[in-house]
Short mmCIF file of C-alpha atoms in Angstrom, two decimals:
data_model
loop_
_atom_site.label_atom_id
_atom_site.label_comp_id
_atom_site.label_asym_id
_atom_site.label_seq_id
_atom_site.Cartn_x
_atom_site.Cartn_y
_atom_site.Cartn_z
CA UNK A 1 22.07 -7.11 38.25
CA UNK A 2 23.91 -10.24 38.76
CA UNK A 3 25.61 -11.93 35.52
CA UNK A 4 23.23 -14.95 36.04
CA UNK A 5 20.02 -13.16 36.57
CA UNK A 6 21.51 -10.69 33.53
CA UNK A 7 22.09 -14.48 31.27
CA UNK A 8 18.22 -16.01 32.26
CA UNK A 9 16.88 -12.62 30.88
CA UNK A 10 18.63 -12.56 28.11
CA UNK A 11 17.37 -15.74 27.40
CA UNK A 12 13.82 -15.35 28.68
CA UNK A 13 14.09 -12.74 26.00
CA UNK A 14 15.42 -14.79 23.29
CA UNK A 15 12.51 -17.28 24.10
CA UNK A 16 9.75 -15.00 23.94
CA UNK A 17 11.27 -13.15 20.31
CA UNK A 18 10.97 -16.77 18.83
CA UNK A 19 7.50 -17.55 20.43
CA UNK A 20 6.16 -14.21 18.35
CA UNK A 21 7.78 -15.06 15.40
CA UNK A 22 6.76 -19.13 15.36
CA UNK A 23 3.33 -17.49 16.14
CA UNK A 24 3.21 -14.99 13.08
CA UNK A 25 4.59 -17.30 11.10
CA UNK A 26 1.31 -19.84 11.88
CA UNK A 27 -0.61 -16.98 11.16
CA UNK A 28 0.76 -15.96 8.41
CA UNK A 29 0.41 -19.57 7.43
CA UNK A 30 -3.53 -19.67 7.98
CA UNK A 31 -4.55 -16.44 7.22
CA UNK A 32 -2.01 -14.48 4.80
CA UNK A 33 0.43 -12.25 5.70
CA UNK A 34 -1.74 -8.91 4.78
CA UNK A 35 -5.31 -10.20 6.87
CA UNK A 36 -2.71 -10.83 9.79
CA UNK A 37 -2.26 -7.77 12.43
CA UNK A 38 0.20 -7.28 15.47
CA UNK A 39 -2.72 -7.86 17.68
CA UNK A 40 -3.61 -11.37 16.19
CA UNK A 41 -0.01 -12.46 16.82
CA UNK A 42 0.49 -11.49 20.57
CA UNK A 43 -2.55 -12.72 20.77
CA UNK A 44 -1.45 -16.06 19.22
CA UNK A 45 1.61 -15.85 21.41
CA UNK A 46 0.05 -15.15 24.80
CA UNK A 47 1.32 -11.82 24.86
CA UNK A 48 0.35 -8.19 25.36
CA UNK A 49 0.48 -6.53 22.52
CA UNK A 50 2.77 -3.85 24.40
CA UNK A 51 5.56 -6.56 25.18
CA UNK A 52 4.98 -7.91 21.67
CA UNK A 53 6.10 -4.37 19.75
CA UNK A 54 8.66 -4.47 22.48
CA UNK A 55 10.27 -6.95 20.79
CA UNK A 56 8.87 -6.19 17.02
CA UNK A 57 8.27 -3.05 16.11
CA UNK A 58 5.97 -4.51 12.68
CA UNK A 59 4.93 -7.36 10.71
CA UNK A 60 7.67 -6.62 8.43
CA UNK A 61 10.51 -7.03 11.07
CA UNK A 62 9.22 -10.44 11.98
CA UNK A 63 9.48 -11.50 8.30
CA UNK A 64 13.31 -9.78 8.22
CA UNK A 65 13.87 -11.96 10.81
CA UNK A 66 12.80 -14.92 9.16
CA UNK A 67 14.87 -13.91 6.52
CA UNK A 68 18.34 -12.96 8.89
CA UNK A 69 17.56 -16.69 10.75
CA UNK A 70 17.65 -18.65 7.93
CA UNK A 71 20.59 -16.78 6.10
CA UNK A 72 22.60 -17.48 9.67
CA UNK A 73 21.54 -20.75 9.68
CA UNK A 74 22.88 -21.54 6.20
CA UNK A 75 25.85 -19.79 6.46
CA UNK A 76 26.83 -22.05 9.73
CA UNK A 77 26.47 -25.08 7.78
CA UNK A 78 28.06 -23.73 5.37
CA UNK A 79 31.37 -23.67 7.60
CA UNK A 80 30.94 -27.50 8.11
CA UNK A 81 30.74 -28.74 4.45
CA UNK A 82 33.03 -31.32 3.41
CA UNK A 83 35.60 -30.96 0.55
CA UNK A 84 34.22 -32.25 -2.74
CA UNK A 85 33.55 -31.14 -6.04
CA UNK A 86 31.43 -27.69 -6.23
CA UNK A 87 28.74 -29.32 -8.51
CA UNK A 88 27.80 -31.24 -5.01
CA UNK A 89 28.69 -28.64 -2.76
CA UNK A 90 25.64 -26.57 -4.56
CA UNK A 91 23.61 -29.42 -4.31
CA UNK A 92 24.11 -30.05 -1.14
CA UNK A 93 23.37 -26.38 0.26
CA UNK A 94 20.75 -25.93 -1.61
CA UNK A 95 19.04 -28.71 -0.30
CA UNK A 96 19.99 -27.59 2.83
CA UNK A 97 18.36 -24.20 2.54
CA UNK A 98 14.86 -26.10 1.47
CA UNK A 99 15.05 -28.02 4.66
CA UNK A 100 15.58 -25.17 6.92
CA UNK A 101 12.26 -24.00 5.02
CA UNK A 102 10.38 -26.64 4.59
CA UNK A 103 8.73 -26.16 8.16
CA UNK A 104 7.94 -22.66 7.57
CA UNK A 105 6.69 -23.91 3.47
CA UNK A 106 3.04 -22.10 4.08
CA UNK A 107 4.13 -18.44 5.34
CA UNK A 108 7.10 -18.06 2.79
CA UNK A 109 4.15 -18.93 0.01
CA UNK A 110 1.97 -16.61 1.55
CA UNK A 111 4.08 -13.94 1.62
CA UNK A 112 5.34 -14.58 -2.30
CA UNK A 113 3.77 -11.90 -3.93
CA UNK A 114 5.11 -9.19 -1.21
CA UNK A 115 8.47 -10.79 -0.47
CA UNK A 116 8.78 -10.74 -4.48
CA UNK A 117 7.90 -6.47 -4.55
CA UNK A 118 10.85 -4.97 -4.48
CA UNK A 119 9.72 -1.80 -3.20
CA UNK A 120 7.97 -3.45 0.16
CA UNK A 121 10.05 -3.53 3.12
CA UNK A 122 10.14 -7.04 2.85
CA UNK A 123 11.05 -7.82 -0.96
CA UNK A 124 13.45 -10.12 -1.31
CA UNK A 125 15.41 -8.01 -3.63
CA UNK A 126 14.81 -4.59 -1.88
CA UNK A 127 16.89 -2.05 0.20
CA UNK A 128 15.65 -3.56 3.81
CA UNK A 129 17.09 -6.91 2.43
CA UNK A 130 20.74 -5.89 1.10
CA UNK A 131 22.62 -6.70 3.93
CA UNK A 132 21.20 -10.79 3.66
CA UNK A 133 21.94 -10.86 0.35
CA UNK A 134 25.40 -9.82 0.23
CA UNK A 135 25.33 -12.17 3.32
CA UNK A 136 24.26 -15.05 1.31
CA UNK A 137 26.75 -14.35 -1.78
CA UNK A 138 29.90 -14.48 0.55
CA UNK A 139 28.50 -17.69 1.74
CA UNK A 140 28.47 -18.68 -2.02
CA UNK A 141 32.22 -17.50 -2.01
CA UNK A 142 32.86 -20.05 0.36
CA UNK A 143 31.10 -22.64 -0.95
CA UNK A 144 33.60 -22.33 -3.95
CA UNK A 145 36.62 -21.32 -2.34
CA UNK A 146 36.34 -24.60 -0.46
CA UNK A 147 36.02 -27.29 -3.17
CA UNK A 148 38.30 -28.92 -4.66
CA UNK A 149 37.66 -28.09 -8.38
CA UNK A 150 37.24 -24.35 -7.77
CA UNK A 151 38.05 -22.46 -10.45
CA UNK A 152 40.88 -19.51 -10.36
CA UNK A 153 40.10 -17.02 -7.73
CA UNK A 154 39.65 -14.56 -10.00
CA UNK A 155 36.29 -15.95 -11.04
CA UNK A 156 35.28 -17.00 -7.27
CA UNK A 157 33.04 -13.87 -7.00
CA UNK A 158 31.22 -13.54 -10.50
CA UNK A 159 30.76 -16.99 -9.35
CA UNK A 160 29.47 -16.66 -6.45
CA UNK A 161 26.51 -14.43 -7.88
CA UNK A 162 25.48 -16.78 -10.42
CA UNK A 163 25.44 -19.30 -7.81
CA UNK A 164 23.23 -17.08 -5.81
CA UNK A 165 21.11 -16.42 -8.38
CA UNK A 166 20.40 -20.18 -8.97
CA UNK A 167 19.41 -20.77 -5.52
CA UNK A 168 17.56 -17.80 -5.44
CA UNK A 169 15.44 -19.05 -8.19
CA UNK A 170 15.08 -22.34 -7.22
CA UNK A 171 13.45 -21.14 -3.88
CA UNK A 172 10.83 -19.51 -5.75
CA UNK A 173 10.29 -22.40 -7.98
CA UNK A 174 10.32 -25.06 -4.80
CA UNK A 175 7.36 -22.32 -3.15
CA UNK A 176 5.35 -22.72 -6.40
CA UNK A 177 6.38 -26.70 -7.02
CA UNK A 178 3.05 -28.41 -6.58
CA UNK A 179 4.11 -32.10 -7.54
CA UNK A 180 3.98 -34.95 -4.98
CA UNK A 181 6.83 -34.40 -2.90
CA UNK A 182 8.20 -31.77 -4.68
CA UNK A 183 9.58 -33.66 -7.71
CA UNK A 184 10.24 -31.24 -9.99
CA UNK A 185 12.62 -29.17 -7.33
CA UNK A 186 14.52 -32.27 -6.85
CA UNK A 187 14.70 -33.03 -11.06
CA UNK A 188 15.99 -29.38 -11.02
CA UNK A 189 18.28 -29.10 -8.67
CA UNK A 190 19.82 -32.47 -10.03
CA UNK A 191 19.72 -30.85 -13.90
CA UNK A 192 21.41 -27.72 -12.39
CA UNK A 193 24.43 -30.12 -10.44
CA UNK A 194 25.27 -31.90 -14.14
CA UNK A 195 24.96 -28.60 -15.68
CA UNK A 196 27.84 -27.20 -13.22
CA UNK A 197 29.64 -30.48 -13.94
CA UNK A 198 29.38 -29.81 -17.33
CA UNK A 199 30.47 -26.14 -17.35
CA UNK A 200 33.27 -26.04 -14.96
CA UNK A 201 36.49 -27.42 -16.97
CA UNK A 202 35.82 -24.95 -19.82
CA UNK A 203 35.27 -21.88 -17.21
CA UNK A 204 38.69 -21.37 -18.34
CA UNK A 205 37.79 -20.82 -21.37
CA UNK A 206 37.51 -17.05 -22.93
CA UNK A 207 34.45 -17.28 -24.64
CA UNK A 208 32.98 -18.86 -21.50
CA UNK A 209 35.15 -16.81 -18.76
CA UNK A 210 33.64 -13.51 -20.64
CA UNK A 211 30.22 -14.99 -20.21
CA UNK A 212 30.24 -15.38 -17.03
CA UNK A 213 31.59 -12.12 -16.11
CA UNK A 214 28.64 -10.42 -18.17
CA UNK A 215 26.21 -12.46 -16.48
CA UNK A 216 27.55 -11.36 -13.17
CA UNK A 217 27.01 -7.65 -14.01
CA UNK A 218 23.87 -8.12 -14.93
CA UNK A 219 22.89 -10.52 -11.84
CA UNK A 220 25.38 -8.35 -9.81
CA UNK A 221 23.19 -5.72 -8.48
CA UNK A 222 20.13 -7.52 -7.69
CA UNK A 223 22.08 -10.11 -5.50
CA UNK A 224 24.44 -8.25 -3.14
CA UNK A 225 27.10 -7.14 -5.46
CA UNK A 226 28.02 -3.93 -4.52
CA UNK A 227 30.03 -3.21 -8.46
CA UNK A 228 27.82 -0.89 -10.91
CA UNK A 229 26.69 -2.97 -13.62
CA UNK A 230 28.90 -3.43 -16.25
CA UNK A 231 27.25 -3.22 -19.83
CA UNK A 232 29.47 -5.05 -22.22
#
């Protein structure tokens, strides 16, 4: 096979693994994520259902794909950022991160009470998602490594899963956030920028620095730290 005809099937490929997910994803949307079945999203597609576990093997890889997309996604525009103060920087991503969901606002809350199991394959905070989240934490690293009022280095990672943590949590409250436009994520995510403002030029501190490595411990294993937890 020729290197072109070998490049327009790797993209006729490509194509047709996002036309199954976009379609399980409406379907998902409409009907819930346990009433929807393989068949239903070939189906939705304009697929066999044959080429369709071709490509996914389950409902749960679609949603790990979801998951792997948006992490990607993220973590290239994380690479862009500019230099400024961290407070903004975590604004600034995390508002990213809601816009890269915002189209797909209806499946993610449909799939809230599974994604938030951690024993299903697709919990947020289970084994078949470690690899994103430790993903997602280095991206944190970055995000602090790159502003201007970072904090030693030595803090950078216990950082970095606090960080995660936030934005973890304010995903889950933006999925439940019923106010007109989504108020109350915006009020929060503003409360949590002053709050980093705040906190940052007495990190230094060893009351505080001690804090935040305990927090870290505990946080640690939950969002892709790979450290046992530390219980003092």
């Amino acid at each position: 096979m020729s290197e072109a005809a070998e490049s327009k099937r790797t993209l006729k490929g490509e194509q047709a693994r996002q036309r199954i997910l976009e379609s399980a994803l409406t379907l998902f949307a409409s009907k819930g994520y346990e009433e929807t079945t393989m068949r239903e999203i070939a189906a939705q597609a304009g697929y066999s259902p044959g080429l369709t576990y071709r490509y996914f093997a389950s409902k749960e890889e679609l949603v790990l794909q979801l998951y792997r997309d948006l992490c990607a996604e993220l973590d290239q525009f994380t690479h862009d950022l500019t230099v400024s103060s961290l407070p903004e920087r975590f604004q600034v991503l995390i508002t990213k991160q809601l816009e890269l969901m915002a189209p797909h606002r209806e499946a993610l809350s449909a799939l809230f009470g599974t994604a938030l199991n951690a024993r299903s394959n697709v919990g947020v905070f289970g084994k078949q998602t470690t690899e994103i989240r430790r993903r997602a934490r280095l991206t944190y690293r970055e995000v602090i490594a790159g502003a201007k009022d970072a904090p030693k280095a030595a803090q950078h990672d216990d950082l970095a899963t606090v960080l995660y943590a936030m934005h973890m949590g304010m995903i889950l409250f933006w999925l439940i956030d019923e106010s007109r436009d989504t108020s109350r994520t915006w009020r929060l995510i503003a409360f949590l920028r002053d709050m980093l403002k705040l906190l940052l030029p007495i990190l230094w501190l060893p009351p505080v620095a001690h804090a935040l490595v305990r927090l870290a411990a505990i946080l640690g294993p939950m969002f892709g730290k790979d450290e046992s937890l530390d219980e003092t």
